[in-house]
Amino acid sequence: IKRGAGGDDDGNVEEITYEGYGKGGVAVLVETMTDNVNRTVAEVRHAFSKFAGNLGTSGSVAFLFTKRGEIFFEAGVDEEKLMEVALEAGAEDVEEAGDGFVVITAPDKSFGEVVDALREAGLEFAEAEVTMHPSTEVEMDADTAETVQKMIDMLEDLDDVQNVYTNASWPAEEEE
C-alpha cells in the first residue's frame, strides 16, 4: 500500500533492454526502466505479439546495432570548420544526411567531448543524441511498415519504455 501511494522509497528501478523481431524480420530494441519486471515484460511481449512480432532472447538483435552519438546541423553550416573541430574532438565522421542536414557521428564514449568542443567553437546544432544505429536495414512494403509503426507506437506509449530502436527502412511514402 505504501508503494502504491508513493511512500516507499526502497523500490528498485531496473534498466532492462528487450530484443525482438517485428513483422518482416525487422529488429527491435526496447530500452526500459521499471520497478516491476514482470509487468514490463508482459506489456512488451503483448505489443510484439499483437503486431506479428516475437520477443527474443538477450543478444538476439543487439549485435545488429552500434551505440553512437549523432549531432545534426542544418544546411549552410561552415562544413570545413565543423569537420576540423569535430574530428579534433574525437568524432568518427562528418557526412551529409538527407533533407539538407550534416551529421557528425562520434563514439558514445567521446560524445560529450565532441558536443562541448562544437559549442565552444560557436557551432550551433539542431539536435544531438546518443542512439543505437543499425548496421543493416530491412526494406519494408507499405503494409509491413504500417504494422511495424503501430507496434513501435504501442511500445513507446508504455510507461516504462524509454527508447525504441529499429533497423526498419521506411518506404518513401511512410516517412514523415
PDB file of C-alpha atoms in Angstrom:
ATOM      1  CA  ILE A   1       0.000   0.000   0.000  1.00  0.00           C
ATOM      2  CA  LYS A   2       2.838   2.363   0.873  1.00  0.00           C
ATOM      3  CA  ARG A   3       4.484   1.823  -2.502  1.00  0.00           C
ATOM      4  CA  GLY A   4       1.210   2.411  -4.348  1.00  0.00           C
ATOM      5  CA  ALA A   5       0.745   5.719  -2.536  1.00  0.00           C
ATOM      6  CA  GLY A   6       4.293   6.779  -3.444  1.00  0.00           C
ATOM      7  CA  GLY A   7       5.631   6.430   0.090  1.00  0.00           C
ATOM      8  CA  ASP A   8       8.046   3.542  -0.495  1.00  0.00           C
ATOM      9  CA  ASP A   9      11.460   4.916  -1.417  1.00  0.00           C
ATOM     10  CA  ASP A  10      13.084   1.477  -1.280  1.00  0.00           C
ATOM     11  CA  GLY A  11      11.697   0.407  -4.681  1.00  0.00           C
ATOM     12  CA  ASN A  12      14.384  -0.851  -7.039  1.00  0.00           C
ATOM     13  CA  VAL A  13      14.300   0.580 -10.529  1.00  0.00           C
ATOM     14  CA  GLU A  14      15.988  -1.636 -13.095  1.00  0.00           C
ATOM     15  CA  GLU A  15      17.166  -0.825 -16.596  1.00  0.00           C
ATOM     16  CA  ILE A  16      16.316  -3.681 -18.945  1.00  0.00           C
ATOM     17  CA  THR A  17      16.679  -3.905 -22.714  1.00  0.00           C
ATOM     18  CA  TYR A  18      14.285  -6.210 -24.547  1.00  0.00           C
ATOM     19  CA  GLU A  19      15.070  -7.510 -28.016  1.00  0.00           C
ATOM     20  CA  GLY A  20      12.875  -8.979 -30.676  1.00  0.00           C
ATOM     21  CA  TYR A  21      11.692  -9.048 -34.248  1.00  0.00           C
ATOM     22  CA  GLY A  22       8.706  -7.276 -35.745  1.00  0.00           C
ATOM     23  CA  LYS A  23       6.773  -8.169 -38.860  1.00  0.00           C
ATOM     24  CA  GLY A  24       9.006  -8.733 -41.883  1.00  0.00           C
ATOM     25  CA  GLY A  25      12.080  -9.561 -39.778  1.00  0.00           C
ATOM     26  CA  VAL A  26      12.601  -6.002 -38.507  1.00  0.00           C
ATOM     27  CA  ALA A  27      14.936  -5.993 -35.490  1.00  0.00           C
ATOM     28  CA  VAL A  28      13.677  -4.000 -32.480  1.00  0.00           C
ATOM     29  CA  LEU A  29      15.482  -2.933 -29.280  1.00  0.00           C
ATOM     30  CA  VAL A  30      13.336  -1.639 -26.406  1.00  0.00           C
ATOM     31  CA  GLU A  31      15.069   0.156 -23.505  1.00  0.00           C
ATOM     32  CA  THR A  32      13.043   0.235 -20.291  1.00  0.00           C
ATOM     33  CA  MET A  33      13.314   1.416 -16.690  1.00  0.00           C
ATOM     34  CA  THR A  34      10.958  -0.402 -14.361  1.00  0.00           C
ATOM     35  CA  ASP A  35      10.203  -1.187 -10.744  1.00  0.00           C
ATOM     36  CA  ASN A  36       8.185  -4.254 -11.804  1.00  0.00           C
ATOM     37  CA  VAL A  37       9.952  -6.506 -14.292  1.00  0.00           C
ATOM     38  CA  ASN A  38       7.027  -8.928 -14.604  1.00  0.00           C
ATOM     39  CA  ARG A  39       4.599  -6.160 -15.598  1.00  0.00           C
ATOM     40  CA  THR A  40       7.025  -4.640 -18.092  1.00  0.00           C
ATOM     41  CA  VAL A  41       7.958  -7.884 -19.838  1.00  0.00           C
ATOM     42  CA  ALA A  42       4.258  -8.765 -20.140  1.00  0.00           C
ATOM     43  CA  GLU A  43       3.443  -5.374 -21.688  1.00  0.00           C
ATOM     44  CA  VAL A  44       6.389  -5.528 -24.109  1.00  0.00           C
ATOM     45  CA  ARG A  45       5.609  -9.131 -25.099  1.00  0.00           C
ATOM     46  CA  HIS A  46       1.955  -8.171 -25.689  1.00  0.00           C
ATOM     47  CA  ALA A  47       2.971  -5.317 -28.031  1.00  0.00           C
ATOM     48  CA  PHE A  48       5.232  -7.629 -30.044  1.00  0.00           C
ATOM     49  CA  SER A  49       2.680 -10.436 -30.335  1.00  0.00           C
ATOM     50  CA  LYS A  50      -0.249  -8.108 -31.143  1.00  0.00           C
ATOM     51  CA  PHE A  51       1.560  -6.882 -34.267  1.00  0.00           C
ATOM     52  CA  ALA A  52       3.014 -10.179 -35.574  1.00  0.00           C
ATOM     53  CA  GLY A  53       6.344  -9.849 -33.778  1.00  0.00           C
ATOM     54  CA  ASN A  54       8.339 -12.045 -31.423  1.00  0.00           C
ATOM     55  CA  LEU A  55      10.159 -11.108 -28.240  1.00  0.00           C
ATOM     56  CA  GLY A  56      13.634 -12.616 -28.468  1.00  0.00           C
ATOM     57  CA  THR A  57      16.323 -13.602 -26.016  1.00  0.00           C
ATOM     58  CA  SER A  58      19.099 -11.345 -24.805  1.00  0.00           C
ATOM     59  CA  GLY A  59      21.604 -10.834 -27.624  1.00  0.00           C
ATOM     60  CA  SER A  60      19.236 -11.886 -30.401  1.00  0.00           C
ATOM     61  CA  VAL A  61      19.280  -8.487 -32.154  1.00  0.00           C
ATOM     62  CA  ALA A  62      21.693  -6.309 -30.130  1.00  0.00           C
ATOM     63  CA  PHE A  63      24.587  -7.313 -32.398  1.00  0.00           C
ATOM     64  CA  LEU A  64      22.829  -5.506 -35.267  1.00  0.00           C
ATOM     65  CA  PHE A  65      23.154  -2.117 -33.518  1.00  0.00           C
ATOM     66  CA  THR A  66      26.063   0.139 -32.541  1.00  0.00           C
ATOM     67  CA  LYS A  67      25.762   2.725 -29.796  1.00  0.00           C
ATOM     68  CA  ARG A  68      26.972   6.083 -31.110  1.00  0.00           C
ATOM     69  CA  GLY A  69      26.397   9.803 -30.854  1.00  0.00           C
ATOM     70  CA  GLU A  70      24.821  11.731 -33.700  1.00  0.00           C
ATOM     71  CA  ILE A  71      24.894  15.533 -33.972  1.00  0.00           C
ATOM     72  CA  PHE A  72      22.793  17.177 -36.689  1.00  0.00           C
ATOM     73  CA  PHE A  73      23.442  20.567 -38.283  1.00  0.00           C
ATOM     74  CA  GLU A  74      21.179  22.392 -40.696  1.00  0.00           C
ATOM     75  CA  ALA A  75      22.384  23.146 -44.215  1.00  0.00           C
ATOM     76  CA  GLY A  76      24.577  26.232 -44.557  1.00  0.00           C
ATOM     77  CA  VAL A  77      26.921  25.454 -41.669  1.00  0.00           C
ATOM     78  CA  ASP A  78      30.646  26.032 -42.272  1.00  0.00           C
ATOM     79  CA  GLU A  79      31.479  22.394 -43.066  1.00  0.00           C
ATOM     80  CA  GLU A  80      35.231  22.928 -43.119  1.00  0.00           C
ATOM     81  CA  LYS A  81      35.256  24.413 -39.600  1.00  0.00           C
ATOM     82  CA  LEU A  82      32.750  21.806 -38.467  1.00  0.00           C
ATOM     83  CA  MET A  83      34.923  18.958 -39.725  1.00  0.00           C
ATOM     84  CA  GLU A  84      38.081  20.392 -38.169  1.00  0.00           C
ATOM     85  CA  VAL A  85      36.547  20.909 -34.721  1.00  0.00           C
ATOM     86  CA  ALA A  86      34.612  17.617 -34.679  1.00  0.00           C
ATOM     87  CA  LEU A  87      37.430  15.337 -35.803  1.00  0.00           C
ATOM     88  CA  GLU A  88      39.896  17.003 -33.429  1.00  0.00           C
ATOM     89  CA  ALA A  89      37.472  16.386 -30.532  1.00  0.00           C
ATOM     90  CA  GLY A  90      37.132  12.663 -31.312  1.00  0.00           C
ATOM     91  CA  ALA A  91      34.310  12.375 -33.844  1.00  0.00           C
ATOM     92  CA  GLU A  92      34.389   9.484 -36.314  1.00  0.00           C
ATOM     93  CA  ASP A  93      32.801  11.051 -39.374  1.00  0.00           C
ATOM     94  CA  VAL A  94      31.148  14.147 -40.832  1.00  0.00           C
ATOM     95  CA  GLU A  95      28.746  13.484 -43.701  1.00  0.00           C
ATOM     96  CA  GLU A  96      25.728  14.902 -45.456  1.00  0.00           C
ATOM     97  CA  ALA A  97      22.458  13.334 -44.414  1.00  0.00           C
ATOM     98  CA  GLY A  98      19.177  13.547 -46.250  1.00  0.00           C
ATOM     99  CA  ASP A  99      16.973  16.631 -46.038  1.00  0.00           C
ATOM    100  CA  GLY A 100      19.945  19.022 -46.233  1.00  0.00           C
ATOM    101  CA  PHE A 101      21.362  18.126 -42.826  1.00  0.00           C
ATOM    102  CA  VAL A 102      25.005  17.493 -41.987  1.00  0.00           C
ATOM    103  CA  VAL A 103      25.543  14.783 -39.372  1.00  0.00           C
ATOM    104  CA  ILE A 104      28.563  14.148 -37.178  1.00  0.00           C
ATOM    105  CA  THR A 105      28.945  10.659 -35.752  1.00  0.00           C
ATOM    106  CA  ALA A 106      31.005  10.012 -32.633  1.00  0.00           C
ATOM    107  CA  PRO A 107      31.629   7.026 -30.366  1.00  0.00           C
ATOM    108  CA  ASP A 108      29.304   7.161 -27.357  1.00  0.00           C
ATOM    109  CA  LYS A 109      32.330   7.495 -25.044  1.00  0.00           C
ATOM    110  CA  SER A 110      33.552  10.729 -26.688  1.00  0.00           C
ATOM    111  CA  PHE A 111      30.101  12.169 -27.491  1.00  0.00           C
ATOM    112  CA  GLY A 112      30.202  14.685 -24.635  1.00  0.00           C
ATOM    113  CA  GLU A 113      33.637  16.000 -25.597  1.00  0.00           C
ATOM    114  CA  VAL A 114      32.570  16.457 -29.223  1.00  0.00           C
ATOM    115  CA  VAL A 115      29.402  18.350 -28.236  1.00  0.00           C
ATOM    116  CA  ASP A 116      31.380  20.583 -25.834  1.00  0.00           C
ATOM    117  CA  ALA A 117      34.029  21.333 -28.478  1.00  0.00           C
ATOM    118  CA  LEU A 118      31.360  22.269 -31.033  1.00  0.00           C
ATOM    119  CA  ARG A 119      29.658  24.604 -28.544  1.00  0.00           C
ATOM    120  CA  GLU A 120      32.994  26.228 -27.624  1.00  0.00           C
ATOM    121  CA  ALA A 121      33.668  26.820 -31.335  1.00  0.00           C
ATOM    122  CA  GLY A 122      30.309  28.594 -31.647  1.00  0.00           C
ATOM    123  CA  LEU A 123      28.768  25.944 -33.897  1.00  0.00           C
ATOM    124  CA  GLU A 124      25.039  25.601 -33.163  1.00  0.00           C
ATOM    125  CA  PHE A 125      23.499  22.214 -33.881  1.00  0.00           C
ATOM    126  CA  ALA A 126      19.858  21.324 -34.468  1.00  0.00           C
ATOM    127  CA  GLU A 127      19.905  18.058 -32.495  1.00  0.00           C
ATOM    128  CA  ALA A 128      22.364  15.874 -30.592  1.00  0.00           C
ATOM    129  CA  GLU A 129      21.693  12.409 -29.170  1.00  0.00           C
ATOM    130  CA  VAL A 130      23.253   9.080 -28.328  1.00  0.00           C
ATOM    131  CA  THR A 131      21.403   6.403 -30.266  1.00  0.00           C
ATOM    132  CA  MET A 132      21.596   2.785 -31.357  1.00  0.00           C
ATOM    133  CA  HIS A 133      22.453   2.834 -35.056  1.00  0.00           C
ATOM    134  CA  PRO A 134      21.600  -0.280 -37.111  1.00  0.00           C
ATOM    135  CA  SER A 135      24.410  -1.911 -39.088  1.00  0.00           C
ATOM    136  CA  THR A 136      21.904  -3.183 -41.667  1.00  0.00           C
ATOM    137  CA  GLU A 137      18.409  -2.071 -42.579  1.00  0.00           C
ATOM    138  CA  VAL A 138      15.357  -4.116 -43.549  1.00  0.00           C
ATOM    139  CA  GLU A 139      13.327  -2.878 -46.535  1.00  0.00           C
ATOM    140  CA  MET A 140       9.579  -2.949 -45.941  1.00  0.00           C
ATOM    141  CA  ASP A 141       6.491  -2.683 -48.091  1.00  0.00           C
ATOM    142  CA  ALA A 142       3.714  -0.258 -47.084  1.00  0.00           C
ATOM    143  CA  ASP A 143       1.661  -2.919 -45.250  1.00  0.00           C
ATOM    144  CA  THR A 144       4.619  -4.133 -43.195  1.00  0.00           C
ATOM    145  CA  ALA A 145       5.668  -0.557 -42.445  1.00  0.00           C
ATOM    146  CA  GLU A 146       2.194   0.260 -41.123  1.00  0.00           C
ATOM    147  CA  THR A 147       2.193  -2.787 -38.814  1.00  0.00           C
ATOM    148  CA  VAL A 148       5.727  -2.092 -37.548  1.00  0.00           C
ATOM    149  CA  GLN A 149       4.859   1.568 -36.919  1.00  0.00           C
ATOM    150  CA  LYS A 150       1.784   0.566 -34.892  1.00  0.00           C
ATOM    151  CA  MET A 151       3.937  -1.793 -32.798  1.00  0.00           C
ATOM    152  CA  ILE A 152       6.544   0.927 -32.196  1.00  0.00           C
ATOM    153  CA  ASP A 153       3.806   3.404 -31.232  1.00  0.00           C
ATOM    154  CA  MET A 154       2.334   0.903 -28.765  1.00  0.00           C
ATOM    155  CA  LEU A 155       5.767   0.227 -27.256  1.00  0.00           C
ATOM    156  CA  GLU A 156       6.554   3.950 -26.942  1.00  0.00           C
ATOM    157  CA  ASP A 157       3.208   4.520 -25.179  1.00  0.00           C
ATOM    158  CA  LEU A 158       4.159   2.107 -22.366  1.00  0.00           C
ATOM    159  CA  ASP A 159       5.099   3.976 -19.169  1.00  0.00           C
ATOM    160  CA  ASP A 160       8.311   2.007 -18.549  1.00  0.00           C
ATOM    161  CA  VAL A 161       9.701   2.296 -22.099  1.00  0.00           C
ATOM    162  CA  GLN A 162      12.475   4.872 -22.524  1.00  0.00           C
ATOM    163  CA  ASN A 163      13.592   4.268 -26.148  1.00  0.00           C
ATOM    164  CA  VAL A 164      12.689   2.043 -29.091  1.00  0.00           C
ATOM    165  CA  TYR A 165      15.249   1.402 -31.855  1.00  0.00           C
ATOM    166  CA  THR A 166      14.690  -0.477 -35.096  1.00  0.00           C
ATOM    167  CA  ASN A 167      16.555  -1.349 -38.286  1.00  0.00           C
ATOM    168  CA  ALA A 168      13.488  -0.704 -40.447  1.00  0.00           C
ATOM    169  CA  SER A 169      13.949   1.152 -43.712  1.00  0.00           C
ATOM    170  CA  TRP A 170      10.667   3.004 -44.209  1.00  0.00           C
ATOM    171  CA  PRO A 171       9.132   3.232 -47.688  1.00  0.00           C
ATOM    172  CA  ALA A 172       9.262   6.788 -49.086  1.00  0.00           C
ATOM    173  CA  GLU A 173       5.521   7.372 -48.636  1.00  0.00           C
ATOM    174  CA  GLU A 174       5.716   6.355 -44.936  1.00  0.00           C
ATOM    175  CA  GLU A 175       8.431   8.861 -43.978  1.00  0.00           C
ATOM    176  CA  GLU A 176       7.279  11.991 -42.216  1.00  0.00           C
TER     177      GLU A 176
END
